[in-house]
Coordinates of C-alpha atoms and ligand atoms in Angstrom, one line a residue:
X28 CA 19.1 3.2 5.1
X29 CA 15.8 3.7 3.3
X30 CA 14.1 7.1 4.0
X31 CA 10.4 6.5 3.6
X32 CA 7.2 8.5 3.4
X33 CA 4.3 6.1 3.9
X34 CA 1.1 7.1 2.1
X35 CA -1.8 5.0 3.1
X36 CA -5.5 4.5 3.9
X37 CA -5.2 2.6 7.2
X38 CA -6.8 -0.2 6.9
X39 CA -6.1 -3.6 8.5
X40 CA -3.3 -4.5 6.0
X41 CA -1.9 -0.9 5.9
X42 CA -1.4 -1.1 9.7
X43 CA 0.7 -4.2 9.4
X44 CA 2.8 -2.5 6.6
X45 CA 3.3 0.5 8.9
X46 CA 4.5 -1.8 11.7
X47 CA 7.0 -3.4 9.3
X48 CA 8.3 0.0 8.4
X49 CA 8.5 1.0 12.0
X50 CA 10.5 -2.1 13.1
X51 CA 12.7 -2.7 10.0
X52 CA 16.2 -1.8 11.0
X53 CA 17.1 -0.4 7.6
X54 CA 14.1 2.1 7.4
X55 CA 13.9 5.7 8.6
X56 CA 10.2 6.6 8.5
X57 CA 10.0 10.3 7.6
X58 CA 6.3 10.9 7.5
X59 CA 2.9 9.2 7.3
X60 CA 0.4 10.7 4.9
X61 CA -3.2 9.6 5.0
X62 CA -6.0 9.3 2.5
X63 CA -9.6 8.1 2.5
X64 CA -10.1 4.5 1.2
X65 CA -10.5 1.7 3.6
X66 CA -12.4 4.1 5.8
X67 CA -13.2 7.9 5.8
X68 CA -10.3 10.3 6.0
X69 CA -11.2 11.1 9.6
X70 CA -11.0 7.4 10.5
X71 CA -7.8 6.6 8.5
X72 CA -6.1 9.6 10.1
X73 CA -7.3 8.7 13.5
X74 CA -6.0 5.1 12.9
X75 CA -2.5 6.5 12.0
X76 CA -2.5 8.5 15.2
X77 CA -3.5 5.5 17.3
X78 CA -0.7 3.4 15.7
X79 CA 1.7 6.2 16.7
X80 CA 0.5 6.1 20.3
X81 CA 0.4 2.3 20.6
X82 CA 3.8 1.6 19.1
X83 CA 5.8 4.8 19.8
X84 CA 6.1 5.7 16.1
X85 CA 7.8 9.1 15.9
X86 CA 7.0 10.1 12.3
X87 CA 4.4 12.9 12.0
X88 CA 1.0 12.3 10.5
X89 CA -0.4 14.5 7.7
X90 CA -4.0 14.2 6.7
X91 CA -4.7 14.0 3.0
X92 CA -7.5 13.5 0.4
X93 CA -11.1 13.1 1.6
X94 CA -12.2 12.3 -2.0
X95 CA -10.8 11.3 -5.4
X96 CA -9.6 13.7 -8.1
X97 CA -11.8 12.1 -10.7
X98 CA -14.6 9.6 -10.9
X99 CA -14.1 6.5 -8.8
X100 CA -15.5 3.0 -9.0
X101 CA -18.0 2.4 -6.3
X102 CA -19.0 4.6 -3.3
X103 CA -18.8 4.6 0.5
X104 CA -16.2 2.5 2.3
X105 CA -15.4 -1.2 2.3
X106 CA -16.8 -1.9 5.8
X107 CA -17.3 -5.6 4.9
X108 CA -13.5 -5.9 4.4
X109 CA -12.0 -3.6 7.0
X110 CA -14.8 -3.0 9.5
X111 CA -16.5 0.2 10.6
X112 CA -13.3 1.7 12.1
X113 CA -11.0 0.4 9.3
X114 CA -9.1 -1.8 11.8
X115 CA -11.4 -4.8 11.9
X116 CA -13.6 -3.3 14.7
X117 CA -11.1 -4.2 17.4
X118 CA -11.3 -1.9 20.5
X119 CA -9.1 1.1 20.0
X120 CA -8.2 3.9 22.4
X121 CA -8.8 7.5 21.5
X122 CA -5.7 9.0 19.9
X123 CA -3.4 11.2 22.0
X124 CA -1.1 12.2 19.2
X125 CA -2.1 15.2 17.1
X126 CA -2.3 15.5 13.3
X127 CA 0.0 18.1 11.6
X128 CA -1.5 21.2 10.2
X129 CA 0.0 20.8 6.7
X130 CA -2.2 18.8 4.2
X131 CA -0.6 15.6 3.0
X132 CA 0.1 16.7 -0.6
X133 CA 2.0 19.8 0.7
X134 CA 3.8 17.6 3.2
X135 CA 4.9 15.3 0.4
X136 CA 6.3 18.4 -1.4
X137 CA 8.1 19.7 1.7
X138 CA 9.5 16.5 3.0
X139 CA 10.9 15.6 -0.4
X140 CA 12.6 19.0 -0.5
X141 CA 14.2 18.3 2.8
X142 CA 15.4 14.9 1.5
X143 CA 16.0 15.7 -2.2
X144 CA 16.6 12.6 -4.2
X145 CA 16.6 10.4 -1.1
X146 CA 13.0 10.0 -0.1
X147 CA 11.2 6.8 -1.2
X148 CA 7.4 7.1 -1.2
X149 CA 5.4 3.9 -0.5
X150 CA 1.8 4.4 -1.5
X151 CA -0.6 1.6 -0.4
X152 CA -3.9 3.4 -1.0
X153 CA -5.3 5.3 -4.0
X154 CA -2.9 7.7 -5.6
X155 CA -4.7 11.0 -4.9
X156 CA -2.2 12.6 -2.6
X157 CA 0.7 11.8 -5.0
X158 CA -1.2 13.2 -8.0
X159 CA -1.9 16.4 -5.9
X160 CA 1.7 16.7 -5.0
X161 CA 2.7 16.4 -8.7
X162 CA 0.2 19.2 -9.4
X163 CA 1.5 21.4 -6.6
X164 CA 5.2 21.2 -7.6
X165 CA 6.5 20.4 -11.1
X166 CA 9.8 19.2 -9.5
X167 CA 8.2 16.7 -7.2
X168 CA 8.6 13.8 -9.6
X169 CA 12.3 14.4 -10.0
X170 CA 12.9 14.7 -6.2
X171 CA 11.4 11.3 -5.3
X172 CA 14.0 8.6 -5.4
X173 CA 11.3 5.9 -6.0
X174 CA 7.6 5.5 -5.7
X175 CA 6.6 1.9 -4.7
X176 CA 2.8 1.4 -5.2
X177 CA 0.7 -1.4 -3.9
X178 CA -2.0 -1.4 -6.5
X179 CA -3.1 -2.6 -9.9
X180 CA -3.5 -6.0 -11.5
X181 CA -2.2 -7.2 -14.8
X182 CA -3.5 -10.7 -15.0
X183 CA -0.2 -12.5 -14.2
X184 CA -0.5 -15.8 -12.2
X185 CA -4.2 -15.7 -13.1
X186 CA -4.9 -12.8 -10.7
X187 CA -7.0 -10.0 -12.1
X188 CA -9.2 -7.4 -10.3
X189 CA -10.7 -7.5 -6.8
X190 CA -13.4 -4.7 -7.2
X191 CA -14.3 -5.6 -10.8
X192 CA -13.1 -8.4 -13.1
X193 CA -10.2 -6.2 -14.1
X194 CA -9.8 -3.4 -11.4
X195 CA -7.8 -3.4 -8.2
X196 CA -9.3 -1.4 -5.2
X197 CA -6.6 1.2 -4.8
X198 CA -6.4 2.2 -8.5
X199 CA -10.2 2.0 -8.8
X200 CA -10.6 4.4 -6.0
X201 CA -9.0 7.2 -8.1
X202 CA -8.1 6.0 -11.6
X203 CA -7.5 9.5 -12.9
X204 CA -4.9 10.1 -10.1
X205 CA -3.3 6.8 -10.9
X206 CA -3.0 7.6 -14.6
X207 CA -1.4 11.0 -13.8
X208 CA 1.1 9.3 -11.6
X209 CA 2.0 6.6 -14.1
X210 CA 2.6 9.3 -16.8
X211 CA 4.6 11.6 -14.4
X212 CA 8.0 10.2 -15.2
X213 CA 8.6 9.2 -11.6
X214 CA 10.7 6.1 -11.0
X215 CA 7.9 3.6 -10.1
X216 CA 7.6 0.0 -8.9
X217 CA 4.2 -1.6 -8.9
X218 CA 3.4 -4.4 -6.5
X219 CA -0.1 -5.5 -7.6
X220 CA -2.5 -8.4 -7.1
X221 CA -0.4 -10.4 -9.5
X222 CA 2.0 -11.0 -6.6
X223 CA 0.0 -10.1 -3.4
X224 CA -2.4 -13.0 -4.2
X225 CA 0.7 -15.3 -4.3
X226 CA 1.6 -14.4 -0.6
X227 CA -1.0 -16.1 1.6
X228 CA -1.4 -15.7 5.3
X229 CA -3.4 -18.3 7.1
X230 CA -4.5 -18.9 10.7
X231 CA -1.3 -20.7 11.8
X232 CA 0.7 -17.8 10.5
X233 CA -1.4 -15.3 12.4
X234 CA -1.1 -17.5 15.5
X235 CA 2.7 -17.5 15.1
X236 CA 2.8 -13.7 14.9
X237 CA 0.6 -13.5 18.0
X238 CA 3.1 -15.8 19.8
X239 CA 6.5 -14.4 18.6
X240 CA 5.9 -10.8 17.7
X241 CA 5.0 -9.2 21.0
X242 CA 2.3 -6.4 21.0
X243 CA 2.7 -5.8 17.2
X244 CA 2.0 -9.5 16.6
X245 CA -1.1 -9.5 18.9
X246 CA -2.4 -6.3 17.2
X247 CA -1.9 -7.7 13.7
X248 CA -3.5 -11.1 14.6
X249 CA -6.5 -9.4 16.3
X250 CA -7.2 -6.9 13.6
X251 CA -6.8 -9.6 10.9
X252 CA -9.5 -11.8 12.4
X253 CA -12.1 -9.6 10.6
X254 CA -10.1 -9.7 7.4
X255 CA -9.8 -13.5 7.6
X256 CA -13.5 -13.8 8.1
X257 CA -14.2 -11.7 5.0
X258 CA -11.9 -13.8 2.9
X259 CA -13.5 -17.0 4.4
X260 CA -16.8 -15.7 3.1
X261 CA -15.3 -15.5 -0.4
X262 CA -13.2 -18.7 -0.6
X263 CA -14.3 -20.9 2.3
X264 CA -10.8 -20.7 3.7
X265 CA -9.4 -18.7 6.6
X266 CA -6.6 -17.2 4.4
X267 CA -5.9 -13.7 3.1
X268 CA -3.4 -12.2 0.7
X269 CA -0.6 -10.0 1.9
X270 CA -1.3 -6.7 0.1
X271 CA 0.3 -3.6 1.6
X272 CA 3.1 -5.4 3.4
X273 CA 4.2 -6.8 0.0
X274 CA 5.3 -3.3 -1.0
X275 CA 7.5 -3.1 2.1
X276 CA 8.9 -6.5 1.3
X277 CA 9.7 -5.3 -2.2
X278 CA 11.6 -2.3 -0.7
X279 CA 13.6 -4.5 1.7
X280 CA 14.1 -7.6 -0.5
X281 CA 13.5 -6.9 -4.2
X282 CA 15.3 -10.1 -5.1
X283 CA 12.3 -12.1 -3.8
X284 CA 10.3 -10.6 -6.8
X285 CA 10.4 -11.2 -10.5
X286 CA 9.8 -8.0 -12.5
X287 CA 9.3 -6.6 -16.0
X288 CA 9.7 -3.0 -17.2
X289 CA 6.9 -1.5 -19.2
X290 CA 4.9 1.7 -19.5
X291 CA 1.6 1.6 -17.6
X292 CA -1.7 3.4 -18.0
X293 CA -4.9 3.3 -15.8
X294 CA -8.3 3.1 -17.5
X295 CA -10.3 6.2 -16.3
X296 CA -13.8 5.4 -17.6
X297 CA -16.1 2.7 -18.9
X298 CA -16.6 -0.9 -17.8
X299 CA -12.8 -1.3 -17.4
X300 CA -12.4 1.7 -15.1
X301 CA -9.5 1.2 -12.7
X302 CA -7.8 -1.4 -14.8
X303 CA -4.0 -1.1 -15.2
X304 CA -2.6 -2.0 -18.6
X305 CA 1.0 -2.2 -19.5
X306 CA 2.5 -1.6 -22.9
X307 CA 4.2 -4.3 -24.9
X308 CA 7.3 -3.5 -27.0
X309 CA 6.9 -6.6 -29.1
X310 CA 4.3 -5.1 -31.4
X311 CA 3.6 -2.0 -33.4
X312 CA 0.2 -0.8 -32.1
X313 CA -2.2 1.6 -33.7
X314 CA -2.8 3.1 -30.3
X315 CA -0.2 5.7 -29.2
X316 CA -1.5 5.8 -25.6
X317 CA 1.6 4.1 -24.1
X318 CA 4.1 6.0 -26.2
X319 CA 6.3 8.4 -24.3
X320 CA 5.2 6.9 -20.9
X321 CA 8.2 6.1 -18.7
X322 CA 8.5 2.5 -17.9
X323 CA 7.5 1.3 -14.5
X324 CA 8.9 -1.8 -12.9
X325 CA 6.0 -4.3 -12.5
X326 CA 6.2 -7.3 -10.1
X327 CA 4.9 -10.4 -11.9
X328 CA 6.3 -13.2 -9.6
X329 CA 7.2 -13.6 -6.0
X330 CA 8.6 -16.1 -3.5
X331 CA 5.6 -15.9 -1.2
X332 CA 6.8 -18.1 1.7
X333 CA 10.1 -16.1 1.8
X334 CA 8.2 -12.8 2.0
X335 CA 6.1 -14.2 4.9
X336 CA 9.3 -15.3 6.7
X337 CA 10.8 -11.8 6.1
X338 CA 7.8 -10.1 7.7
X339 CA 7.7 -12.5 10.7
X340 CA 11.5 -12.0 11.3
X341 CA 11.2 -8.3 11.3
X342 CA 8.3 -8.3 13.7
X343 CA 9.7 -11.0 16.0
X344 CA 13.2 -9.5 16.2
X345 CA 11.7 -6.2 17.2
X346 CA 9.6 -7.9 19.9
X347 CA 12.8 -9.6 21.3
X348 CA 14.8 -6.3 21.5
X349 CA 12.0 -4.5 23.4
X350 CA 11.3 -7.4 25.9
Ligands
BDR30 C1 -5.7 -2.8 -1.4 O1 -7.0 -2.3 -1.2 C2 -7.1 -2.0 0.2 O2 -8.3 -2.5 0.7 C3 -6.0 -2.6 0.9 O3 -5.6 -1.9 2.0 C4 -4.9 -2.7 -0.1 O4 -4.1 -1.5 -0.2 C5 -5.8 -4.2 -2.0 O5 -6.5 -4.2 -3.2
CA31 CA1 -4.3 0.1 1.7

């Protein structure tokens, strides 16, 4: 059983990832921690509470960062990608569930104390809450079993940035926090654009979720309509990458991914702000910036169709059990 804290900025694709965590048989969802990103902190927290209500998710919701620790790339929220409400502007009920009083960073500290060495943190937004938890408690890094990040881009498979030629959105939304986390010594796996852009959902896939995955499938297909329209405006195709759910797939089926182990840094200023760069042990560099940085596991290849099948299986099996 995987004990998971889900740190997110819900978000169309974050919502699908949350549903996968909720319905995967081998996952115990301990807590949901929110952060600004795809929408304001008020909206992302509200979206988490609505997901709790709609799908009977029991994990408590803790509200986190409303702003980045350091300078971020860009300003405002990506309304053109996720809509005004962060969930593709589908009609949503007012939330009935209540947010917990404890701030997200403190919750990360407390929940990992209760599950010392067992809790896996999956972070699919910027890394502000995680950096704040590291700051609050010097033992936090050692207590987390593993941190799985959706974020970053290293240029594998010809995939580089999505908010600048080199920067991925989550890292760019708080590069300083990301660099703190990469240098923290935590056990980290990075699922970046190198692989998420190799896992492509199209309209027939969405339709299949709508048909075989019950209320969850209908919710994912409806909210993703906005996301597909955005990607259509970029590529001319109604297809979108599987970002945040790829981190869940990595948790559940790491064998579907090819990885390397290298130390990683995030660029915190200048034209490459938000870029993730890994070290290379083949050379003796003049720069010592990657020396003494613990290696992260970086995903550089993936069996995209198998990941899509895994996601559809989890969601459709859950629908069958409930019907
Ligand atoms: C990431 O940015 C956000 O818009 C998505 O939710 C995902 O976490 C992709 O770059
Ligand atoms: Ca996200």
